[in-house]
PDB file of C-alpha atoms in Angstrom:
ATOM      1  CA  UNK N   1      22.493  -7.852  10.735  1.00  0.00           C
ATOM      2  CA  UNK N   2      21.229 -10.235  13.372  1.00  0.00           C
ATOM      3  CA  UNK N   3      17.535 -10.708  13.965  1.00  0.00           C
ATOM      4  CA  UNK N   4      16.514  -9.005  17.199  1.00  0.00           C
ATOM      5  CA  UNK N   5      13.991 -11.107  19.111  1.00  0.00           C
ATOM      6  CA  UNK N   6      12.467  -8.043  20.784  1.00  0.00           C
ATOM      7  CA  UNK N   7      11.950  -6.284  17.469  1.00  0.00           C
ATOM      8  CA  UNK N   8      10.299  -9.317  15.899  1.00  0.00           C
ATOM      9  CA  UNK N   9       8.165  -9.825  18.995  1.00  0.00           C
ATOM     10  CA  UNK N  10       6.921  -6.226  18.879  1.00  0.00           C
ATOM     11  CA  UNK N  11       6.144  -6.525  15.187  1.00  0.00           C
ATOM     12  CA  UNK N  12       4.285  -9.796  15.773  1.00  0.00           C
ATOM     13  CA  UNK N  13       2.246  -8.321  18.627  1.00  0.00           C
ATOM     14  CA  UNK N  14       1.256  -5.322  16.502  1.00  0.00           C
ATOM     15  CA  UNK N  15       0.241  -7.618  13.635  1.00  0.00           C
ATOM     16  CA  UNK N  16      -1.880  -9.777  15.959  1.00  0.00           C
ATOM     17  CA  UNK N  17      -3.773  -6.708  17.139  1.00  0.00           C
ATOM     18  CA  UNK N  18      -4.261  -5.067  13.727  1.00  0.00           C
ATOM     19  CA  UNK N  19      -4.682  -8.050  11.398  1.00  0.00           C
ATOM     20  CA  UNK N  20      -8.154  -9.128  12.655  1.00  0.00           C
ATOM     21  CA  UNK N  21      -9.648  -5.709  11.873  1.00  0.00           C
ATOM     22  CA  UNK N  22      -8.227  -5.816   8.356  1.00  0.00           C
ATOM     23  CA  UNK N  23      -9.347  -9.411   7.793  1.00  0.00           C
ATOM     24  CA  UNK N  24     -12.891  -8.763   9.046  1.00  0.00           C
ATOM     25  CA  UNK N  25     -13.268  -5.661   6.893  1.00  0.00           C
ATOM     26  CA  UNK N  26     -12.015  -7.443   3.785  1.00  0.00           C
ATOM     27  CA  UNK N  27     -14.177 -10.491   4.446  1.00  0.00           C
ATOM     28  CA  UNK N  28     -17.368  -8.511   5.113  1.00  0.00           C
ATOM     29  CA  UNK N  29     -16.980  -6.207   2.117  1.00  0.00           C
ATOM     30  CA  UNK N  30     -19.625  -3.595   1.381  1.00  0.00           C
ATOM     31  CA  UNK N  31     -20.102  -0.830   3.940  1.00  0.00           C
ATOM     32  CA  UNK N  32     -17.684  -2.503   6.375  1.00  0.00           C
ATOM     33  CA  UNK N  33     -14.876  -2.476   3.847  1.00  0.00           C
ATOM     34  CA  UNK N  34     -15.712   1.123   2.941  1.00  0.00           C
ATOM     35  CA  UNK N  35     -15.507   2.082   6.626  1.00  0.00           C
ATOM     36  CA  UNK N  36     -12.130   0.353   6.916  1.00  0.00           C
ATOM     37  CA  UNK N  37     -10.847   2.162   3.831  1.00  0.00           C
ATOM     38  CA  UNK N  38     -12.096   5.571   5.006  1.00  0.00           C
ATOM     39  CA  UNK N  39     -10.445   5.069   8.391  1.00  0.00           C
ATOM     40  CA  UNK N  40      -7.197   4.069   6.694  1.00  0.00           C
ATOM     41  CA  UNK N  41      -7.396   7.072   4.366  1.00  0.00           C
ATOM     42  CA  UNK N  42      -7.934   9.441   7.291  1.00  0.00           C
ATOM     43  CA  UNK N  43      -4.925   8.034   9.150  1.00  0.00           C
ATOM     44  CA  UNK N  44      -2.752   8.069   6.028  1.00  0.00           C
ATOM     45  CA  UNK N  45      -3.749  11.653   5.243  1.00  0.00           C
ATOM     46  CA  UNK N  46      -2.691  12.735   8.743  1.00  0.00           C
ATOM     47  CA  UNK N  47       0.597  10.830   8.496  1.00  0.00           C
ATOM     48  CA  UNK N  48       1.345  12.288   5.076  1.00  0.00           C
ATOM     49  CA  UNK N  49       0.565  15.777   6.366  1.00  0.00           C
ATOM     50  CA  UNK N  50       2.748  15.423   9.456  1.00  0.00           C
ATOM     51  CA  UNK N  51       5.583  14.112   7.313  1.00  0.00           C
ATOM     52  CA  UNK N  52       5.363  16.631   4.464  1.00  0.00           C
ATOM     53  CA  UNK N  53       4.071  19.730   6.291  1.00  0.00           C
ATOM     54  CA  UNK N  54       4.767  19.311   9.996  1.00  0.00           C
ATOM     55  CA  UNK N  55       4.220  22.972  10.841  1.00  0.00           C
ATOM     56  CA  UNK N  56       0.747  23.075   9.238  1.00  0.00           C
ATOM     57  CA  UNK N  57      -0.259  19.430   9.173  1.00  0.00           C
ATOM     58  CA  UNK N  58      -3.953  20.081   9.840  1.00  0.00           C
ATOM     59  CA  UNK N  59      -4.254  22.104   6.629  1.00  0.00           C
ATOM     60  CA  UNK N  60      -2.452  19.448   4.614  1.00  0.00           C
ATOM     61  CA  UNK N  61      -4.385  16.580   6.216  1.00  0.00           C
ATOM     62  CA  UNK N  62      -7.709  18.251   5.440  1.00  0.00           C
ATOM     63  CA  UNK N  63      -6.776  18.910   1.821  1.00  0.00           C
ATOM     64  CA  UNK N  64      -5.466  15.392   1.199  1.00  0.00           C
ATOM     65  CA  UNK N  65      -8.150  13.645   3.256  1.00  0.00           C
ATOM     66  CA  UNK N  66     -11.006  15.347   1.401  1.00  0.00           C
ATOM     67  CA  UNK N  67      -9.604  14.190  -1.934  1.00  0.00           C
ATOM     68  CA  UNK N  68      -9.161  10.624  -0.721  1.00  0.00           C
ATOM     69  CA  UNK N  69     -12.682  10.424   0.692  1.00  0.00           C
ATOM     70  CA  UNK N  70     -14.250  11.763  -2.511  1.00  0.00           C
ATOM     71  CA  UNK N  71     -12.392   9.254  -4.695  1.00  0.00           C
ATOM     72  CA  UNK N  72     -12.941   6.248  -2.421  1.00  0.00           C
ATOM     73  CA  UNK N  73     -16.670   6.887  -2.021  1.00  0.00           C
ATOM     74  CA  UNK N  74     -17.007   7.271  -5.793  1.00  0.00           C
ATOM     75  CA  UNK N  75     -15.288   3.912  -6.266  1.00  0.00           C
ATOM     76  CA  UNK N  76     -17.539   2.319  -3.638  1.00  0.00           C
ATOM     77  CA  UNK N  77     -20.693   3.223  -5.576  1.00  0.00           C
ATOM     78  CA  UNK N  78     -19.166   1.468  -8.600  1.00  0.00           C
ATOM     79  CA  UNK N  79     -18.139   4.610 -10.424  1.00  0.00           C
ATOM     80  CA  UNK N  80     -14.499   3.735 -11.101  1.00  0.00           C
ATOM     81  CA  UNK N  81     -14.089   6.191 -13.966  1.00  0.00           C
ATOM     82  CA  UNK N  82     -15.536   8.976 -11.822  1.00  0.00           C
ATOM     83  CA  UNK N  83     -13.242   7.977  -8.960  1.00  0.00           C
ATOM     84  CA  UNK N  84     -10.157   8.251 -11.163  1.00  0.00           C
ATOM     85  CA  UNK N  85     -11.304  11.628 -12.490  1.00  0.00           C
ATOM     86  CA  UNK N  86     -11.975  12.752  -8.919  1.00  0.00           C
ATOM     87  CA  UNK N  87      -8.418  11.829  -7.984  1.00  0.00           C
ATOM     88  CA  UNK N  88      -7.015  14.175 -10.598  1.00  0.00           C
ATOM     89  CA  UNK N  89      -9.335  17.079  -9.812  1.00  0.00           C
ATOM     90  CA  UNK N  90      -9.032  16.624  -6.045  1.00  0.00           C
ATOM     91  CA  UNK N  91      -5.254  16.506  -6.334  1.00  0.00           C
ATOM     92  CA  UNK N  92      -5.309  19.829  -8.183  1.00  0.00           C
ATOM     93  CA  UNK N  93      -7.769  21.296  -5.671  1.00  0.00           C
ATOM     94  CA  UNK N  94      -5.696  20.097  -2.721  1.00  0.00           C
ATOM     95  CA  UNK N  95      -2.609  21.666  -4.242  1.00  0.00           C
ATOM     96  CA  UNK N  96      -4.337  25.009  -4.764  1.00  0.00           C
ATOM     97  CA  UNK N  97      -5.803  24.956  -1.255  1.00  0.00           C
ATOM     98  CA  UNK N  98      -2.453  24.119   0.327  1.00  0.00           C
ATOM     99  CA  UNK N  99      -0.757  26.860  -1.680  1.00  0.00           C
ATOM    100  CA  UNK N 100      -3.347  29.391  -0.522  1.00  0.00           C
ATOM    101  CA  UNK N 101      -2.387  28.477   3.046  1.00  0.00           C
ATOM    102  CA  UNK N 102       1.313  28.936   2.413  1.00  0.00           C
ATOM    103  CA  UNK N 103       2.152  25.246   1.935  1.00  0.00           C
ATOM    104  CA  UNK N 104       3.705  23.326  -0.933  1.00  0.00           C
ATOM    105  CA  UNK N 105       1.065  22.664  -3.576  1.00  0.00           C
ATOM    106  CA  UNK N 106       2.989  19.734  -5.044  1.00  0.00           C
ATOM    107  CA  UNK N 107       3.143  17.919  -1.690  1.00  0.00           C
ATOM    108  CA  UNK N 108      -0.633  18.109  -1.262  1.00  0.00           C
ATOM    109  CA  UNK N 109      -1.404  17.110  -4.856  1.00  0.00           C
ATOM    110  CA  UNK N 110       1.051  14.244  -4.791  1.00  0.00           C
ATOM    111  CA  UNK N 111      -0.341  13.035  -1.460  1.00  0.00           C
ATOM    112  CA  UNK N 112      -3.812  12.641  -2.982  1.00  0.00           C
ATOM    113  CA  UNK N 113      -2.487  10.726  -5.984  1.00  0.00           C
ATOM    114  CA  UNK N 114       0.050   8.629  -4.065  1.00  0.00           C
ATOM    115  CA  UNK N 115      -2.449   7.491  -1.439  1.00  0.00           C
ATOM    116  CA  UNK N 116      -5.614   7.613  -3.522  1.00  0.00           C
ATOM    117  CA  UNK N 117      -4.663   5.562  -6.575  1.00  0.00           C
ATOM    118  CA  UNK N 118      -4.182   2.277  -4.667  1.00  0.00           C
ATOM    119  CA  UNK N 119      -7.164   3.004  -2.399  1.00  0.00           C
ATOM    120  CA  UNK N 120      -9.503   3.345  -5.391  1.00  0.00           C
ATOM    121  CA  UNK N 121      -8.124   0.194  -7.025  1.00  0.00           C
ATOM    122  CA  UNK N 122      -8.494  -1.732  -3.771  1.00  0.00           C
ATOM    123  CA  UNK N 123     -12.179  -0.803  -3.649  1.00  0.00           C
ATOM    124  CA  UNK N 124     -12.501  -1.964  -7.267  1.00  0.00           C
ATOM    125  CA  UNK N 125     -10.664  -5.208  -6.491  1.00  0.00           C
ATOM    126  CA  UNK N 126     -12.994  -6.057  -3.605  1.00  0.00           C
ATOM    127  CA  UNK N 127     -15.957  -5.623  -5.974  1.00  0.00           C
ATOM    128  CA  UNK N 128     -18.762  -5.664  -3.446  1.00  0.00           C
ATOM    129  CA  UNK N 129     -19.677  -9.114  -2.154  1.00  0.00           C
ATOM    130  CA  UNK N 130     -18.370 -11.213  -5.048  1.00  0.00           C
ATOM    131  CA  UNK N 131     -16.266 -14.290  -4.256  1.00  0.00           C
ATOM    132  CA  UNK N 132     -13.823 -13.409  -7.019  1.00  0.00           C
ATOM    133  CA  UNK N 133     -13.381  -9.906  -5.642  1.00  0.00           C
ATOM    134  CA  UNK N 134     -12.643 -11.305  -2.204  1.00  0.00           C
ATOM    135  CA  UNK N 135     -10.098 -13.735  -3.656  1.00  0.00           C
ATOM    136  CA  UNK N 136      -8.247 -11.029  -5.581  1.00  0.00           C
ATOM    137  CA  UNK N 137      -8.222  -8.686  -2.587  1.00  0.00           C
ATOM    138  CA  UNK N 138      -6.898 -11.401  -0.296  1.00  0.00           C
ATOM    139  CA  UNK N 139      -4.236 -12.189  -2.887  1.00  0.00           C
ATOM    140  CA  UNK N 140      -2.992  -8.607  -2.939  1.00  0.00           C
ATOM    141  CA  UNK N 141      -2.614  -8.583   0.845  1.00  0.00           C
ATOM    142  CA  UNK N 142      -1.092 -12.044   1.146  1.00  0.00           C
ATOM    143  CA  UNK N 143       1.498 -11.544  -1.611  1.00  0.00           C
ATOM    144  CA  UNK N 144       2.530  -8.154  -0.230  1.00  0.00           C
ATOM    145  CA  UNK N 145       2.733  -9.427   3.357  1.00  0.00           C
ATOM    146  CA  UNK N 146       4.599 -12.601   2.375  1.00  0.00           C
ATOM    147  CA  UNK N 147       7.125 -10.602   0.369  1.00  0.00           C
ATOM    148  CA  UNK N 148       7.610  -8.008   3.084  1.00  0.00           C
ATOM    149  CA  UNK N 149       7.955 -10.498   5.944  1.00  0.00           C
ATOM    150  CA  UNK N 150      10.312 -12.823   4.085  1.00  0.00           C
ATOM    151  CA  UNK N 151      12.450  -9.915   2.870  1.00  0.00           C
ATOM    152  CA  UNK N 152      12.827  -8.752   6.464  1.00  0.00           C
ATOM    153  CA  UNK N 153      13.623 -12.212   7.838  1.00  0.00           C
ATOM    154  CA  UNK N 154      16.048 -13.259   5.102  1.00  0.00           C
ATOM    155  CA  UNK N 155      17.760  -9.892   5.087  1.00  0.00           C
ATOM    156  CA  UNK N 156      18.139  -9.982   8.863  1.00  0.00           C
ATOM    157  CA  UNK N 157      19.423 -13.555   8.969  1.00  0.00           C
ATOM    158  CA  UNK N 158      21.744 -13.521   5.964  1.00  0.00           C
ATOM    159  CA  UNK N 159      22.583  -9.845   5.529  1.00  0.00           C
ATOM    160  CA  UNK N 160      25.106  -9.101   2.797  1.00  0.00           C
ATOM    161  CA  UNK N 161      25.336  -6.393   0.178  1.00  0.00           C
ATOM    162  CA  UNK N 162      22.989  -3.443   0.608  1.00  0.00           C
ATOM    163  CA  UNK N 163      20.212  -3.000  -1.930  1.00  0.00           C
ATOM    164  CA  UNK N 164      20.026   0.816  -2.007  1.00  0.00           C
ATOM    165  CA  UNK N 165      22.098   2.233   0.865  1.00  0.00           C
ATOM    166  CA  UNK N 166      21.478   5.842  -0.098  1.00  0.00           C
ATOM    167  CA  UNK N 167      17.802   5.685   0.812  1.00  0.00           C
ATOM    168  CA  UNK N 168      17.375   2.458   2.802  1.00  0.00           C
ATOM    169  CA  UNK N 169      20.594   1.342   4.509  1.00  0.00           C
ATOM    170  CA  UNK N 170      19.054  -1.744   6.172  1.00  0.00           C
ATOM    171  CA  UNK N 171      17.697  -3.467   3.060  1.00  0.00           C
ATOM    172  CA  UNK N 172      19.877  -6.111   1.401  1.00  0.00           C
ATOM    173  CA  UNK N 173      19.975  -8.036  -1.852  1.00  0.00           C
ATOM    174  CA  UNK N 174      19.443 -11.267   0.078  1.00  0.00           C
ATOM    175  CA  UNK N 175      16.226  -9.875   1.554  1.00  0.00           C
ATOM    176  CA  UNK N 176      15.143  -8.645  -1.870  1.00  0.00           C
ATOM    177  CA  UNK N 177      15.588 -12.113  -3.393  1.00  0.00           C
ATOM    178  CA  UNK N 178      13.864 -13.744  -0.428  1.00  0.00           C
ATOM    179  CA  UNK N 179      10.911 -11.404  -0.806  1.00  0.00           C
ATOM    180  CA  UNK N 180      10.590 -12.135  -4.521  1.00  0.00           C
ATOM    181  CA  UNK N 181      10.691 -15.887  -3.887  1.00  0.00           C
ATOM    182  CA  UNK N 182       8.007 -15.608  -1.205  1.00  0.00           C
ATOM    183  CA  UNK N 183       5.749 -13.489  -3.409  1.00  0.00           C
ATOM    184  CA  UNK N 184       6.145 -15.855  -6.360  1.00  0.00           C
ATOM    185  CA  UNK N 185       5.342 -18.894  -4.232  1.00  0.00           C
ATOM    186  CA  UNK N 186       2.382 -17.158  -2.598  1.00  0.00           C
ATOM    187  CA  UNK N 187       0.971 -16.203  -6.005  1.00  0.00           C
ATOM    188  CA  UNK N 188       1.184 -19.782  -7.269  1.00  0.00           C
ATOM    189  CA  UNK N 189      -0.464 -21.181  -4.140  1.00  0.00           C
ATOM    190  CA  UNK N 190      -3.221 -18.575  -4.125  1.00  0.00           C
ATOM    191  CA  UNK N 191      -4.031 -19.279  -7.778  1.00  0.00           C
ATOM    192  CA  UNK N 192      -4.359 -22.963  -6.859  1.00  0.00           C
ATOM    193  CA  UNK N 193      -6.542 -22.485  -3.807  1.00  0.00           C
ATOM    194  CA  UNK N 194      -8.633 -19.398  -4.564  1.00  0.00           C
ATOM    195  CA  UNK N 195     -11.110 -18.421  -7.277  1.00  0.00           C
ATOM    196  CA  UNK N 196      -8.776 -16.165  -9.267  1.00  0.00           C
ATOM    197  CA  UNK N 197      -9.587 -17.619 -12.668  1.00  0.00           C
ATOM    198  CA  UNK N 198      -5.902 -18.259 -13.437  1.00  0.00           C
ATOM    199  CA  UNK N 199      -3.616 -21.280 -13.111  1.00  0.00           C
ATOM    200  CA  UNK N 200      -0.582 -21.668 -10.828  1.00  0.00           C
ATOM    201  CA  UNK N 201       1.884 -20.618 -13.543  1.00  0.00           C
ATOM    202  CA  UNK N 202       0.151 -17.302 -14.127  1.00  0.00           C
ATOM    203  CA  UNK N 203      -0.319 -17.007 -10.378  1.00  0.00           C
ATOM    204  CA  UNK N 204       3.453 -17.250  -9.969  1.00  0.00           C
ATOM    205  CA  UNK N 205       3.950 -14.526 -12.590  1.00  0.00           C
ATOM    206  CA  UNK N 206       1.419 -12.338 -10.804  1.00  0.00           C
ATOM    207  CA  UNK N 207       3.122 -13.035  -7.474  1.00  0.00           C
ATOM    208  CA  UNK N 208       6.555 -12.165  -8.843  1.00  0.00           C
ATOM    209  CA  UNK N 209       5.329  -8.874 -10.338  1.00  0.00           C
ATOM    210  CA  UNK N 210       3.419  -7.951  -7.178  1.00  0.00           C
ATOM    211  CA  UNK N 211       6.445  -8.829  -5.032  1.00  0.00           C
ATOM    212  CA  UNK N 212       8.618  -6.563  -7.185  1.00  0.00           C
ATOM    213  CA  UNK N 213       6.040  -3.820  -6.714  1.00  0.00           C
ATOM    214  CA  UNK N 214       6.053  -4.419  -2.962  1.00  0.00           C
ATOM    215  CA  UNK N 215       9.825  -3.998  -2.803  1.00  0.00           C
ATOM    216  CA  UNK N 216       9.599  -0.891  -5.015  1.00  0.00           C
ATOM    217  CA  UNK N 217       6.901   0.634  -2.821  1.00  0.00           C
ATOM    218  CA  UNK N 218       9.001   0.080   0.284  1.00  0.00           C
ATOM    219  CA  UNK N 219      12.040   1.703  -1.321  1.00  0.00           C
ATOM    220  CA  UNK N 220       9.996   4.584  -2.677  1.00  0.00           C
ATOM    221  CA  UNK N 221       8.614   5.408   0.750  1.00  0.00           C
ATOM    222  CA  UNK N 222      12.138   5.237   2.174  1.00  0.00           C
ATOM    223  CA  UNK N 223      13.163   7.820  -0.415  1.00  0.00           C
ATOM    224  CA  UNK N 224      10.202  10.017   0.519  1.00  0.00           C
ATOM    225  CA  UNK N 225      11.067   9.833   4.211  1.00  0.00           C
ATOM    226  CA  UNK N 226      14.634  10.752   3.405  1.00  0.00           C
ATOM    227  CA  UNK N 227      13.363  13.729   1.391  1.00  0.00           C
ATOM    228  CA  UNK N 228      11.263  14.963   4.311  1.00  0.00           C
ATOM    229  CA  UNK N 229      13.909  14.157   6.903  1.00  0.00           C
ATOM    230  CA  UNK N 230      11.901  11.693   9.024  1.00  0.00           C
ATOM    231  CA  UNK N 231      12.698   8.193  10.242  1.00  0.00           C
ATOM    232  CA  UNK N 232       9.114   6.894  10.281  1.00  0.00           C
ATOM    233  CA  UNK N 233       5.908   8.151   8.703  1.00  0.00           C
ATOM    234  CA  UNK N 234       4.223   7.984  12.124  1.00  0.00           C
ATOM    235  CA  UNK N 235       4.075   6.230  15.468  1.00  0.00           C
ATOM    236  CA  UNK N 236       0.691   4.532  15.245  1.00  0.00           C
ATOM    237  CA  UNK N 237       1.932   0.925  15.129  1.00  0.00           C
ATOM    238  CA  UNK N 238       4.585  -0.216  17.636  1.00  0.00           C
ATOM    239  CA  UNK N 239       7.448  -1.934  15.847  1.00  0.00           C
ATOM    240  CA  UNK N 240       6.344  -0.625  12.451  1.00  0.00           C
ATOM    241  CA  UNK N 241       6.145   3.159  12.772  1.00  0.00           C
ATOM    242  CA  UNK N 242       3.095   4.607  11.050  1.00  0.00           C
ATOM    243  CA  UNK N 243       0.368   3.020   8.964  1.00  0.00           C
ATOM    244  CA  UNK N 244       2.126   4.267   5.834  1.00  0.00           C
ATOM    245  CA  UNK N 245       5.261   2.378   6.910  1.00  0.00           C
ATOM    246  CA  UNK N 246       3.145  -0.770   7.035  1.00  0.00           C
ATOM    247  CA  UNK N 247       1.253  -0.400   3.755  1.00  0.00           C
ATOM    248  CA  UNK N 248       3.862   1.264   1.514  1.00  0.00           C
ATOM    249  CA  UNK N 249       4.609  -1.961  -0.342  1.00  0.00           C
ATOM    250  CA  UNK N 250       0.959  -3.035  -0.367  1.00  0.00           C
ATOM    251  CA  UNK N 251      -0.017   0.202  -2.114  1.00  0.00           C
ATOM    252  CA  UNK N 252       2.206  -0.646  -5.069  1.00  0.00           C
ATOM    253  CA  UNK N 253       1.255  -4.333  -5.026  1.00  0.00           C
ATOM    254  CA  UNK N 254      -2.451  -3.463  -5.238  1.00  0.00           C
ATOM    255  CA  UNK N 255      -1.852  -1.634  -8.527  1.00  0.00           C
ATOM    256  CA  UNK N 256      -0.121  -4.685 -10.021  1.00  0.00           C
ATOM    257  CA  UNK N 257      -2.767  -7.130  -8.771  1.00  0.00           C
ATOM    258  CA  UNK N 258      -5.550  -4.899 -10.114  1.00  0.00           C
ATOM    259  CA  UNK N 259      -3.825  -4.839 -13.506  1.00  0.00           C
ATOM    260  CA  UNK N 260      -3.468  -8.612 -13.293  1.00  0.00           C
ATOM    261  CA  UNK N 261      -7.173  -9.049 -12.673  1.00  0.00           C
ATOM    262  CA  UNK N 262      -7.970  -6.769 -15.593  1.00  0.00           C
ATOM    263  CA  UNK N 263      -5.620  -8.616 -17.963  1.00  0.00           C
ATOM    264  CA  UNK N 264      -6.166 -12.204 -16.881  1.00  0.00           C
ATOM    265  CA  UNK N 265      -9.879 -12.176 -16.086  1.00  0.00           C
ATOM    266  CA  UNK N 266     -11.558  -9.254 -17.816  1.00  0.00           C
ATOM    267  CA  UNK N 267      -9.696  -9.985 -21.079  1.00  0.00           C
ATOM    268  CA  UNK N 268      -9.867 -13.754 -20.639  1.00  0.00           C
ATOM    269  CA  UNK N 269      -6.114 -14.354 -20.745  1.00  0.00           C
ATOM    270  CA  UNK N 270      -5.942 -16.617 -17.710  1.00  0.00           C
ATOM    271  CA  UNK N 271      -6.157 -20.348 -17.676  1.00  0.00           C
TER     272      UNK N 271
END
């Protein structure tokens, strides 16, 4: 599949517009990062609702959005355990509320867990105003973006055998390998340059695992879209579809990077 200059140009233009807001929110931390996360959660809740319950999306968006807000705010006030408990209870509550309105309970409950788990961990990763928290948060974004961009470019330029044609007919093994290589390299470089508390070798391992998670997140969302019969999760971002189409891989990568921080730093395994 040849690279289309117009498609890449549209993607680049969208990234130029959206990236500064993300970078500023991550850099500032605190209330600014919370505001960024709440805005993202609201948009993701609406996209999930319109994808999973198009005929009653307002009901679904309200149920999912309330759960996400409760969990994210709990994480922001440094109550991670409470935030994780809130996710479970809010998922159950969202399911019951959606069912009472004639919608699928499982779709609402899963939406809270699917979107909320990485959102809570991202708040924990940022860890207020700490330099280490900033470094780990930046790492999650950079590894996911590097993997995603390189997978797209390599897959478009080289093409070849399809990775999982049933759910994502455009993704190839060449793009998959390119994305893994980019994530591994990014992890090693980030561990060298940033205050992650780990060396380049462990950074490469972290990058490889996060890149794998990024690819898995992308494929998983493709499977979800196929289940709900939609091409894109939304139309918010020209060239990308919805916000969920842009952050699907990042959501999975955040979980891996958060686990990496817990293992390497909190348990003193890095070096």
